[in-house]
Short mmCIF file of C-alpha atoms and ligand atoms in Angstrom, two decimals:
data_model
loop_
_atom_site.label_atom_id
_atom_site.label_comp_id
_atom_site.label_asym_id
_atom_site.label_seq_id
_atom_site.Cartn_x
_atom_site.Cartn_y
_atom_site.Cartn_z
CA MET A 1251 -4.69 42.85 -14.84
CA GLY A 1252 -4.26 40.39 -17.12
CA GLY A 1253 -2.35 43.16 -19.55
CA LEU A 1254 1.03 41.40 -18.91
CA ALA A 1255 -1.13 38.37 -20.52
CA VAL A 1256 -2.27 40.19 -24.11
CA LYS A 1257 1.81 41.51 -24.43
CA HIS A 1258 2.98 37.74 -23.89
CA GLY A 1259 -0.19 36.40 -25.88
CA ILE A 1260 0.73 38.51 -29.01
CA LEU A 1261 4.56 37.63 -28.93
CA GLY A 1262 3.81 34.91 -28.31
CA ILE A 1263 1.84 34.50 -31.80
CA LEU A 1264 5.00 36.91 -33.24
CA ALA A 1265 6.97 33.69 -32.50
CA GLY A 1266 4.51 31.59 -35.21
CA ARG A 1267 4.84 34.04 -38.01
CA PRO A 1268 4.21 37.87 -38.79
CA CYS A 1269 1.24 39.47 -38.82
CA HIS A 1270 -0.81 42.42 -39.19
CA GLY A 1271 -2.04 44.54 -36.24
CA TYR A 1272 -6.07 42.55 -37.38
CA GLU A 1273 -5.00 39.36 -37.87
CA LEU A 1274 -3.79 39.06 -33.57
CA LYS A 1275 -7.09 39.35 -32.87
CA THR A 1276 -8.51 36.71 -34.35
CA GLU A 1277 -5.19 35.02 -32.97
CA PHE A 1278 -5.55 36.20 -29.54
CA ASP A 1279 -8.98 34.63 -30.24
CA ASN A 1280 -8.03 31.43 -30.91
CA LEU A 1281 -5.41 30.92 -28.09
CA THR A 1282 -8.49 31.70 -25.97
CA ALA A 1283 -11.58 29.90 -27.52
CA GLY A 1284 -12.69 33.48 -27.57
CA LEU A 1285 -13.19 33.17 -23.51
CA TRP A 1286 -10.27 36.06 -23.29
CA GLU A 1287 -12.86 38.66 -24.89
CA LEU A 1288 -10.15 41.19 -25.71
CA ASN A 1289 -11.05 43.63 -27.67
CA VAL A 1290 -8.46 45.92 -31.42
CA GLY A 1291 -7.90 48.62 -29.61
CA GLN A 1292 -6.20 46.58 -27.09
CA ILE A 1293 -4.52 44.73 -29.65
CA TYR A 1294 -3.30 48.12 -30.95
CA SER A 1295 -2.30 49.66 -28.22
CA THR A 1296 -0.18 46.99 -26.46
CA LEU A 1297 1.77 46.70 -29.71
CA GLU A 1298 1.92 50.37 -29.81
CA ARG A 1299 4.03 50.10 -26.21
CA MET A 1300 6.07 47.29 -27.15
CA VAL A 1301 7.15 48.60 -30.31
CA LYS A 1302 8.60 51.14 -27.34
CA ASP A 1303 9.66 48.52 -25.51
CA GLY A 1304 11.34 47.49 -28.42
CA LEU A 1305 10.19 43.69 -28.00
CA VAL A 1306 8.67 43.81 -31.47
CA GLU A 1307 9.41 46.10 -34.28
CA SER A 1308 6.93 47.20 -37.07
CA TYR A 1309 7.96 47.78 -41.45
CA ALA A 1310 5.85 48.00 -44.10
CA ASP A 1311 4.32 45.39 -46.28
CA GLU A 1312 5.26 44.34 -49.88
CA GLY A 1313 0.90 43.30 -51.59
CA PRO A 1314 -2.07 45.96 -51.71
CA GLY A 1315 -4.34 46.37 -48.50
CA GLU A 1316 -5.29 49.21 -46.12
CA ASP A 1317 -3.35 48.04 -43.77
CA ARG A 1318 -0.10 47.36 -45.13
CA LYS A 1319 1.66 47.42 -40.96
CA MET A 1320 2.92 44.16 -40.25
CA TYR A 1321 4.63 43.37 -36.92
CA ARG A 1322 7.56 41.11 -36.46
CA VAL A 1323 9.59 39.66 -32.77
CA THR A 1324 12.62 40.89 -31.79
CA GLN A 1325 15.45 39.44 -30.21
CA ASP A 1326 14.35 40.98 -27.01
CA GLY A 1327 10.85 40.01 -27.68
CA LEU A 1328 11.84 36.26 -27.89
CA LYS A 1329 13.82 36.46 -24.81
CA ASP A 1330 11.37 38.02 -22.73
CA LEU A 1331 8.52 35.04 -23.77
CA GLU A 1332 10.48 33.15 -22.66
CA THR A 1333 11.34 33.99 -19.62
CA TRP A 1334 7.38 35.20 -18.75
CA LEU A 1335 6.55 31.15 -19.79
CA SER A 1336 8.61 29.87 -17.21
CA ARG A 1337 7.34 31.80 -14.54
CA PRO A 1338 6.44 30.37 -11.32
CA PRO A 1339 2.82 29.31 -11.42
CA LEU A 1340 -0.07 32.27 -10.31
CA LYS A 1341 -1.97 32.97 -7.73
CA ALA A 1342 -6.17 31.90 -7.36
CA ARG A 1343 -7.30 34.51 -9.20
CA PRO A 1344 -9.58 37.29 -7.29
CA LEU A 1345 -12.75 36.93 -6.26
CA ARG A 1346 -14.52 40.02 -7.39
CA ASP A 1347 -18.21 39.14 -9.18
CA GLU A 1348 -20.46 42.08 -9.13
CA LEU A 1349 -23.08 39.78 -7.66
CA TYR A 1350 -21.05 39.82 -4.04
CA VAL A 1351 -22.40 42.80 -3.30
CA ARG A 1352 -25.76 42.91 -4.72
CA LEU A 1353 -25.93 39.78 -1.91
CA GLY A 1354 -24.45 41.51 0.76
CA LEU A 1355 -26.47 44.52 0.38
CA LEU A 1356 -30.08 42.35 -0.40
CA VAL A 1357 -28.86 39.22 2.41
CA GLU A 1358 -30.07 40.89 5.49
CA LYS A 1359 -33.32 43.02 4.21
CA ASP A 1360 -34.60 40.82 2.22
CA LEU A 1361 -34.72 38.04 1.83
CA ALA A 1362 -37.41 36.65 -1.18
CA ALA A 1363 -34.95 40.30 -3.15
CA THR A 1364 -32.09 37.77 -2.36
CA LEU A 1365 -34.07 33.80 -3.49
CA ASP A 1366 -35.20 36.11 -6.42
CA LEU A 1367 -32.48 37.39 -6.91
CA LEU A 1368 -30.16 34.27 -7.11
CA ASP A 1369 -33.04 32.24 -9.00
CA SER A 1370 -32.63 34.89 -11.49
CA GLN A 1371 -28.46 34.49 -11.76
CA ARG A 1372 -29.19 29.97 -11.52
CA ARG A 1373 -31.15 30.41 -15.09
CA VAL A 1374 -28.72 32.30 -16.34
CA TYR A 1375 -25.81 29.95 -15.31
CA HIS A 1376 -27.47 27.14 -16.92
CA LEU A 1377 -27.46 29.01 -20.44
CA GLN A 1378 -24.14 29.84 -20.33
CA MET A 1379 -23.38 26.19 -19.86
CA ALA A 1380 -25.83 25.19 -22.27
CA GLU A 1381 -23.64 27.59 -25.43
CA LEU A 1382 -20.23 26.47 -23.69
CA THR A 1383 -21.68 22.89 -24.36
CA ARG A 1384 -22.78 23.81 -27.80
CA GLN A 1385 -18.98 25.76 -28.62
CA LYS A 1386 -17.75 22.39 -27.17
CA ILE A 1387 -19.61 19.75 -29.34
CA GLY A 1388 -19.06 22.23 -32.02
CA VAL A 1389 -15.56 21.86 -31.47
CA VAL A 1390 -15.68 17.73 -31.02
CA ARG A 1391 -17.68 17.73 -34.38
CA ALA A 1392 -15.23 19.28 -36.27
CA HIS A 1393 -12.13 17.42 -35.15
CA GLY A 1394 -9.94 20.62 -35.94
CA PRO A 1395 -6.41 20.74 -34.72
CA ASP A 1396 -6.78 23.18 -32.17
CA ARG A 1397 -9.93 20.77 -30.80
CA VAL A 1398 -7.67 20.08 -27.33
CA ARG A 1399 -6.37 23.52 -26.96
CA ARG A 1400 -10.55 25.03 -27.16
CA GLU A 1401 -11.83 21.58 -25.13
CA MET A 1402 -9.87 22.99 -22.39
CA MET A 1403 -9.94 26.19 -22.81
CA LEU A 1404 -14.66 25.62 -22.66
CA ASP A 1405 -13.90 23.56 -20.11
CA SER A 1406 -12.68 26.35 -17.84
CA ALA A 1407 -15.60 28.05 -17.94
CA LEU A 1408 -17.65 25.56 -18.22
CA PHE A 1409 -16.07 23.97 -14.96
CA HIS A 1410 -16.05 27.49 -13.57
CA VAL A 1411 -19.49 28.42 -13.92
CA GLU A 1412 -21.05 24.87 -12.44
CA ALA A 1413 -19.21 26.24 -8.62
CA ASP A 1414 -20.86 29.52 -9.46
CA LEU A 1415 -24.30 27.11 -10.01
CA LYS A 1416 -23.16 25.12 -6.84
CA TRP A 1417 -22.49 27.58 -4.73
CA ILE A 1418 -26.20 29.76 -6.30
CA GLU A 1419 -28.06 25.99 -4.99
CA ASN A 1420 -26.33 26.04 -1.96
CA CYS A 1421 -26.94 29.85 -0.63
CA GLU A 1422 -30.24 28.57 -1.62
CA ALA A 1423 -30.59 25.70 0.62
CA ARG A 1424 -29.02 27.81 2.90
CA LEU A 1425 -31.38 30.66 2.76
CA ARG A 1426 -34.11 28.28 3.04
CA ALA A 1427 -33.88 26.42 5.83
CA LEU A 1428 -33.51 30.70 7.79
CA GLY A 1429 -36.53 32.09 6.90
CA GLY A 1430 -38.24 28.87 6.24
CA LYS A 1431 -39.43 29.68 3.26
CA GLU A 1432 -42.00 27.88 0.94
CA GLU A 1433 -41.04 28.29 -2.87
CA MET B 162 -44.09 24.92 -34.09
CA THR B 163 -43.12 21.24 -33.81
CA GLU B 164 -44.79 18.01 -33.64
CA GLU B 165 -45.42 17.80 -30.32
CA ILE B 166 -44.13 13.98 -29.24
CA ILE B 167 -45.55 14.62 -25.42
CA ARG B 168 -48.97 15.82 -23.30
CA LEU B 169 -49.32 15.95 -20.35
CA GLU B 170 -52.25 17.58 -18.07
CA ARG B 171 -52.71 18.12 -14.75
CA VAL B 172 -50.56 14.50 -14.02
CA VAL B 173 -51.00 13.77 -10.54
CA LYS B 174 -48.68 9.92 -9.36
CA GLU B 175 -49.46 9.70 -5.93
CA PHE B 176 -47.78 6.78 -3.84
CA ARG B 177 -50.57 4.80 -1.11
CA ARG B 178 -49.05 3.22 1.64
CA GLY B 179 -51.78 2.22 4.54
CA ASP B 180 -52.85 5.74 5.51
CA THR B 181 -50.09 7.68 4.20
CA ALA B 182 -49.24 8.62 0.11
CA VAL B 183 -46.86 10.22 -0.86
CA ARG B 184 -47.43 12.48 -4.06
CA ALA B 185 -44.61 12.14 -6.10
CA VAL B 186 -45.28 14.21 -9.43
CA ASP B 187 -47.93 16.38 -7.86
CA GLY B 188 -49.65 18.34 -10.70
CA VAL B 189 -47.28 18.59 -14.11
CA SER B 190 -48.60 19.70 -17.45
CA LEU B 191 -46.12 20.42 -20.08
CA THR B 192 -45.20 19.32 -24.09
CA ILE B 193 -42.60 17.88 -26.15
CA GLY B 194 -41.88 18.51 -28.93
CA ARG B 195 -40.66 15.81 -32.15
CA GLY B 196 -36.49 16.32 -31.88
CA GLU B 197 -35.88 18.03 -28.02
CA PHE B 198 -33.50 17.46 -26.03
CA VAL B 199 -34.67 17.77 -22.40
CA SER B 200 -33.10 17.94 -19.41
CA ILE B 201 -34.43 17.47 -15.60
CA MET B 202 -32.85 18.58 -12.94
CA GLY B 203 -33.93 18.41 -9.35
CA LYS B 204 -33.19 17.98 -5.94
CA SER B 205 -33.24 14.30 -5.26
CA GLY B 206 -37.22 12.61 -3.97
CA SER B 207 -38.36 15.34 -5.81
CA GLY B 208 -39.61 13.59 -8.60
CA LYS B 209 -37.57 12.79 -11.42
CA SER B 210 -37.52 9.48 -12.19
CA THR B 211 -41.37 9.34 -11.21
CA LEU B 212 -41.94 11.87 -14.36
CA LEU B 213 -40.31 10.44 -16.84
CA HIS B 214 -41.92 6.60 -15.73
CA LEU B 215 -44.77 8.27 -15.95
CA MET B 216 -44.48 9.85 -19.79
CA SER B 217 -42.82 6.60 -21.44
CA GLY B 218 -45.53 4.67 -20.23
CA LEU B 219 -43.52 2.73 -17.55
CA GLN B 220 -45.94 3.24 -14.52
CA GLN B 221 -49.73 4.77 -14.84
CA ALA B 222 -50.97 7.99 -13.90
CA THR B 223 -53.23 8.86 -10.74
CA GLN B 224 -54.74 11.73 -12.16
CA GLY B 225 -54.40 13.44 -15.43
CA SER B 226 -53.71 13.24 -18.86
CA VAL B 227 -50.19 11.21 -20.24
CA ARG B 228 -50.40 11.81 -24.40
CA LEU B 229 -47.90 10.01 -25.98
CA LEU B 230 -47.41 10.00 -29.67
CA GLY B 231 -50.86 11.36 -29.62
CA ARG B 232 -52.67 8.60 -27.85
CA GLU B 233 -54.01 8.93 -24.25
CA LEU B 234 -51.86 6.34 -22.41
CA SER B 235 -55.17 5.80 -19.97
CA GLN B 236 -56.60 4.19 -22.62
CA LEU B 237 -54.85 2.04 -23.59
CA LYS B 238 -54.87 -1.82 -23.19
CA ASP B 239 -51.72 -3.02 -21.69
CA ASP B 240 -50.69 -4.77 -24.79
CA ASP B 241 -51.15 -1.85 -26.06
CA LEU B 242 -49.72 -0.02 -24.21
CA THR B 243 -45.85 -2.42 -24.69
CA LEU B 244 -46.61 -2.73 -28.26
CA LEU B 245 -45.90 1.44 -28.31
CA ARG B 246 -43.41 0.95 -26.01
CA ARG B 247 -41.12 -1.15 -28.03
CA THR B 248 -41.72 0.54 -31.28
CA HIS B 249 -41.62 4.29 -30.05
CA VAL B 250 -39.76 4.73 -26.79
CA GLY B 251 -36.09 3.79 -25.63
CA PHE B 252 -35.09 3.62 -22.26
CA ILE B 253 -31.69 4.61 -20.11
CA PHE B 254 -31.68 3.28 -16.90
CA GLN B 255 -29.14 4.19 -14.55
CA PHE B 256 -27.72 0.78 -13.53
CA PHE B 257 -28.01 -0.17 -17.55
CA ASN B 258 -30.14 -3.10 -16.60
CA LEU B 259 -28.43 -5.19 -19.12
CA LEU B 260 -28.26 -8.89 -18.38
CA PRO B 261 -24.83 -10.23 -16.99
CA THR B 262 -25.62 -13.88 -19.01
CA LEU B 263 -25.46 -12.49 -22.78
CA THR B 264 -23.04 -10.98 -24.96
CA ALA B 265 -22.88 -7.53 -25.49
CA LEU B 266 -24.77 -8.15 -29.36
CA GLU B 267 -27.31 -10.31 -27.40
CA ASN B 268 -28.44 -7.65 -25.14
CA VAL B 269 -28.17 -5.13 -27.98
CA ALA B 270 -30.51 -7.74 -30.46
CA LEU B 271 -32.89 -9.36 -27.32
CA PRO B 272 -35.51 -6.25 -28.23
CA LEU B 273 -35.87 -6.72 -31.70
CA LEU B 274 -35.94 -10.92 -31.03
CA LEU B 275 -38.39 -9.95 -28.31
CA ALA B 276 -40.27 -7.94 -31.50
CA LYS B 277 -39.70 -10.62 -33.70
CA VAL B 278 -37.33 -9.66 -35.88
CA ARG B 279 -34.96 -12.75 -37.81
CA THR B 280 -32.10 -13.74 -36.12
CA SER B 281 -29.76 -13.03 -38.40
CA VAL B 282 -31.73 -9.66 -39.11
CA ALA B 283 -31.50 -8.83 -35.01
CA GLU B 284 -27.75 -9.32 -35.12
CA ALA B 285 -26.87 -7.58 -38.04
CA LYS B 286 -29.28 -4.39 -36.44
CA ALA B 287 -26.99 -4.41 -32.84
CA LEU B 288 -23.36 -4.89 -34.60
CA GLU B 289 -25.05 -1.92 -36.63
CA LEU B 290 -25.54 0.20 -33.40
CA LEU B 291 -22.45 -1.16 -31.62
CA LYS B 292 -20.81 0.58 -34.40
CA THR B 293 -22.49 2.95 -34.22
CA VAL B 294 -21.69 3.33 -29.85
CA GLY B 295 -18.01 2.48 -30.39
CA LEU B 296 -18.02 -0.56 -29.55
CA THR B 297 -17.62 -2.67 -32.39
CA SER B 298 -14.73 -5.19 -30.48
CA ARG B 299 -16.21 -5.48 -27.82
CA ALA B 300 -19.15 -7.53 -29.49
CA ALA B 301 -19.39 -11.08 -27.34
CA HIS B 302 -17.58 -9.20 -24.49
CA LYS B 303 -20.82 -10.20 -21.04
CA PRO B 304 -21.30 -7.23 -19.06
CA ASP B 305 -19.21 -8.31 -16.41
CA GLU B 306 -16.23 -8.19 -18.89
CA LEU B 307 -17.00 -4.18 -19.39
CA SER B 308 -16.43 -1.18 -17.61
CA GLY B 309 -18.77 1.15 -16.72
CA GLY B 310 -19.27 3.85 -19.96
CA GLN B 311 -18.86 0.96 -22.22
CA MET B 312 -21.44 -1.32 -20.30
CA GLN B 313 -23.67 2.44 -20.57
CA ARG B 314 -23.16 3.11 -24.52
CA VAL B 315 -24.99 -1.31 -25.32
CA ALA B 316 -27.47 0.37 -22.63
CA ILE B 317 -27.66 2.78 -25.71
CA ALA B 318 -27.15 0.54 -28.18
CA ARG B 319 -30.16 -1.53 -26.61
CA ALA B 320 -32.38 1.24 -26.55
CA LEU B 321 -31.83 2.59 -30.08
CA ALA B 322 -32.32 -0.82 -31.40
CA GLY B 323 -36.04 -0.52 -32.61
CA ASP B 324 -35.46 2.94 -33.75
CA PRO B 325 -37.21 4.11 -31.54
CA PRO B 326 -38.06 8.72 -32.32
CA LEU B 327 -38.03 8.94 -27.74
CA LEU B 328 -35.57 8.53 -25.37
CA PHE B 329 -35.81 8.24 -22.12
CA ALA B 330 -32.27 8.22 -20.00
CA ASP B 331 -32.31 8.83 -16.16
CA GLU B 332 -29.21 10.10 -14.83
CA PRO B 333 -27.18 7.78 -17.81
CA THR B 334 -23.85 9.32 -16.84
CA GLY B 335 -24.42 8.84 -12.80
CA ASN B 336 -22.27 6.03 -12.34
CA LEU B 337 -19.39 7.15 -14.43
CA ASP B 338 -16.41 8.77 -14.30
CA SER B 339 -16.77 12.58 -16.02
CA ALA B 340 -14.65 11.49 -19.29
CA SER B 341 -17.36 8.49 -20.09
CA GLY B 342 -19.67 10.88 -19.31
CA GLU B 343 -18.83 13.37 -22.02
CA GLU B 344 -18.76 10.39 -24.16
CA ILE B 345 -22.14 8.64 -23.71
CA LEU B 346 -23.07 12.33 -24.03
CA LEU B 347 -22.04 13.30 -27.43
CA LEU B 348 -23.53 10.18 -27.88
CA LEU B 349 -27.35 11.47 -26.69
CA LYS B 350 -26.90 14.86 -28.23
CA GLN B 351 -25.47 12.82 -31.97
CA MET B 352 -28.70 11.21 -32.09
CA GLN B 353 -30.05 14.20 -31.97
CA ILE B 354 -28.70 16.15 -34.28
CA ASP B 355 -28.11 13.95 -36.00
CA ARG B 356 -31.55 11.19 -36.58
CA GLY B 357 -34.13 13.67 -34.84
CA GLN B 358 -34.47 11.27 -31.83
CA THR B 359 -36.06 13.29 -28.89
CA ILE B 360 -34.62 12.72 -25.89
CA VAL B 361 -35.95 13.67 -22.31
CA MET B 362 -32.72 13.12 -19.81
CA VAL B 363 -33.64 13.03 -16.08
CA THR B 364 -30.38 14.40 -14.03
CA HIS B 365 -28.39 16.23 -10.98
CA ASP B 366 -25.42 17.30 -12.83
CA ALA B 367 -25.89 20.59 -15.31
CA LYS B 368 -22.75 20.54 -16.94
CA ALA B 369 -25.02 17.27 -18.63
CA ALA B 370 -27.92 19.09 -18.64
CA ALA B 371 -26.56 21.49 -20.71
CA TYR B 372 -26.51 19.01 -23.38
CA GLY B 373 -30.35 19.84 -23.92
CA ASP B 374 -32.02 23.08 -25.04
CA ARG B 375 -34.29 22.47 -22.99
CA LEU B 376 -34.36 22.91 -18.83
CA ILE B 377 -37.28 21.40 -16.79
CA THR B 378 -36.33 22.07 -12.32
CA MET B 379 -38.54 19.75 -10.25
CA ARG B 380 -39.27 20.60 -6.37
CA ASP B 381 -41.88 18.82 -4.23
CA GLY B 382 -42.74 16.48 -7.41
CA ARG B 383 -43.90 20.26 -9.34
CA VAL B 384 -42.16 22.13 -12.12
CA LEU B 385 -40.16 25.44 -10.35
CA ASP B 386 -39.15 25.89 -13.33
CA ASP B 387 -39.02 25.37 -17.41
CA GLN B 388 -36.15 27.15 -18.89
CA LEU B 389 -34.76 26.76 -22.78
CA THR B 390 -31.21 26.82 -23.18
CA GLY B 391 -30.71 25.78 -26.76
CA GLY B 392 -29.28 28.37 -29.84
CA MET B 393 -28.31 27.04 -32.39
CA VAL B 394 -27.08 23.78 -32.97
CA GLY B 395 -23.96 23.55 -35.06
N1 ATP C 2587 -42.38 3.00 -6.04
C1 ATP C 2587 -42.79 4.04 -5.00
N2 ATP C 2587 -43.76 3.68 -3.34
C2 ATP C 2587 -43.70 5.43 -2.40
N3 ATP C 2587 -43.21 5.79 -2.57
C3 ATP C 2587 -41.88 6.34 -3.79
C4 ATP C 2587 -42.62 5.31 -5.16
N4 ATP C 2587 -41.60 5.87 -6.00
C5 ATP C 2587 -41.20 6.88 -5.89
N5 ATP C 2587 -41.46 7.01 -5.24
C6 ATP C 2587 -41.65 8.15 -3.93
O1 ATP C 2587 -41.91 9.54 -5.01
C7 ATP C 2587 -41.40 10.79 -4.24
C8 ATP C 2587 -40.21 10.53 -5.57
O2 ATP C 2587 -39.61 9.88 -5.97
P1 ATP C 2587 -38.24 10.11 -7.44
O3 ATP C 2587 -37.20 8.61 -7.50
O4 ATP C 2587 -39.06 10.27 -8.52
O5 ATP C 2587 -37.44 11.24 -7.17
P2 ATP C 2587 -36.19 11.94 -7.35
O6 ATP C 2587 -36.03 12.86 -7.87
O7 ATP C 2587 -35.63 10.59 -9.28
O8 ATP C 2587 -35.55 11.09 -6.89
P3 ATP C 2587 -33.65 10.77 -7.23
O9 ATP C 2587 -33.32 12.08 -7.73
O10 ATP C 2587 -33.32 10.07 -5.92
O11 ATP C 2587 -33.25 9.34 -7.84
C9 ATP C 2587 -40.23 10.43 -2.78
O12 ATP C 2587 -40.50 10.88 -2.41
C10 ATP C 2587 -39.39 9.06 -3.53
O13 ATP C 2587 -39.90 8.44 -2.03
MG1 MG C 2588 -34.04 9.22 -9.82
#
């Protein structure tokens, strides 16, 4: 999945300025307010492929330093980026959550265990929302030039966790009504 | 260990109507430390508002002990309780509770005037608070000339008028759209971060609750869960 997005994210960053490979990791995290959780390995393997495809070229940096290799976007790369940005809207994301499998295996067998699972999951989501909110408060208070972008990304994460929470509450209510179980 | 500012021990609140009794709060024990931002969630009727009223001395417990800033509330005389509340507690209600005939400035200054602060001093303080909540330009407006979010900001300014170390908020964003709601929450968070205010907030909205660093979940008058959600506040 996401491979195309990583590739075009890198192209977009390089369209702004040439970068070292390791800089691209920071820039990519910035772009998505850290939501993507990309690792450096993926950056380099993607770069390698893009050089082969002629979308990006590497050259030696003048200055000192360990990693002297710089990357810049080619004309083909720019064209590719433009096409990608103007593609039709995306389909809804696939709903593929490990929780569904666990829940599916438990729900008809063990009501108490299912409620426990939902309960602990609820706590995790609350914790996650609090963490995202802290990041958001930090962004707002910092008043940086990237405030809008970062807030939009964090809001996306917040809305998704909120939806997960609402669903959990809904499940809990449904199961309690079913089982007539107290507490 | 931070200084303890609220302590509840086996607190029960019963409402009687004829010979039926409703236990709105059913044996709650908890402590809240200075500078905490505590969110309280739970279904409608689970006892959230009642708990807030008990903590702030707006209502008396049927059983158990409520200590606010080291004082046992059941042992305070009415006058002393009123004074303690006026000097140490700010309360923000869901429906703003502003006086319709007074301007924003007068609404904010009112608690100070009631506490016998000189008018000029009270109004200067009120103006400063309106500035804090970003409403300087609306000082002369009456509540019905303000939006919901603006009214709630006036209500926050009023709750802060006596520099209370403790702020209670019952669904402070319940009647606001999400953008105005976020402004209010950010304002509360700023009070906690910048002024060290202790905040206890009831909400049914998980996004609002996430502004706190502790989450208490109520069910049927009891504490179902008490979870620390805070980390470093930046
Ligand atoms: N003054 C009162 N007289 C009688 N019963 C009351 C009174 N106040 C509250 N109750 C009852 O106590 C229970 C808890 O009410 P409370 O207002 O604390 O709930 P809540 O959690 O704040 O609900 P909501 O989310 O709807 O505001 C309810 O069953 C309510 O009917
Ligand atoms: Mg209530």
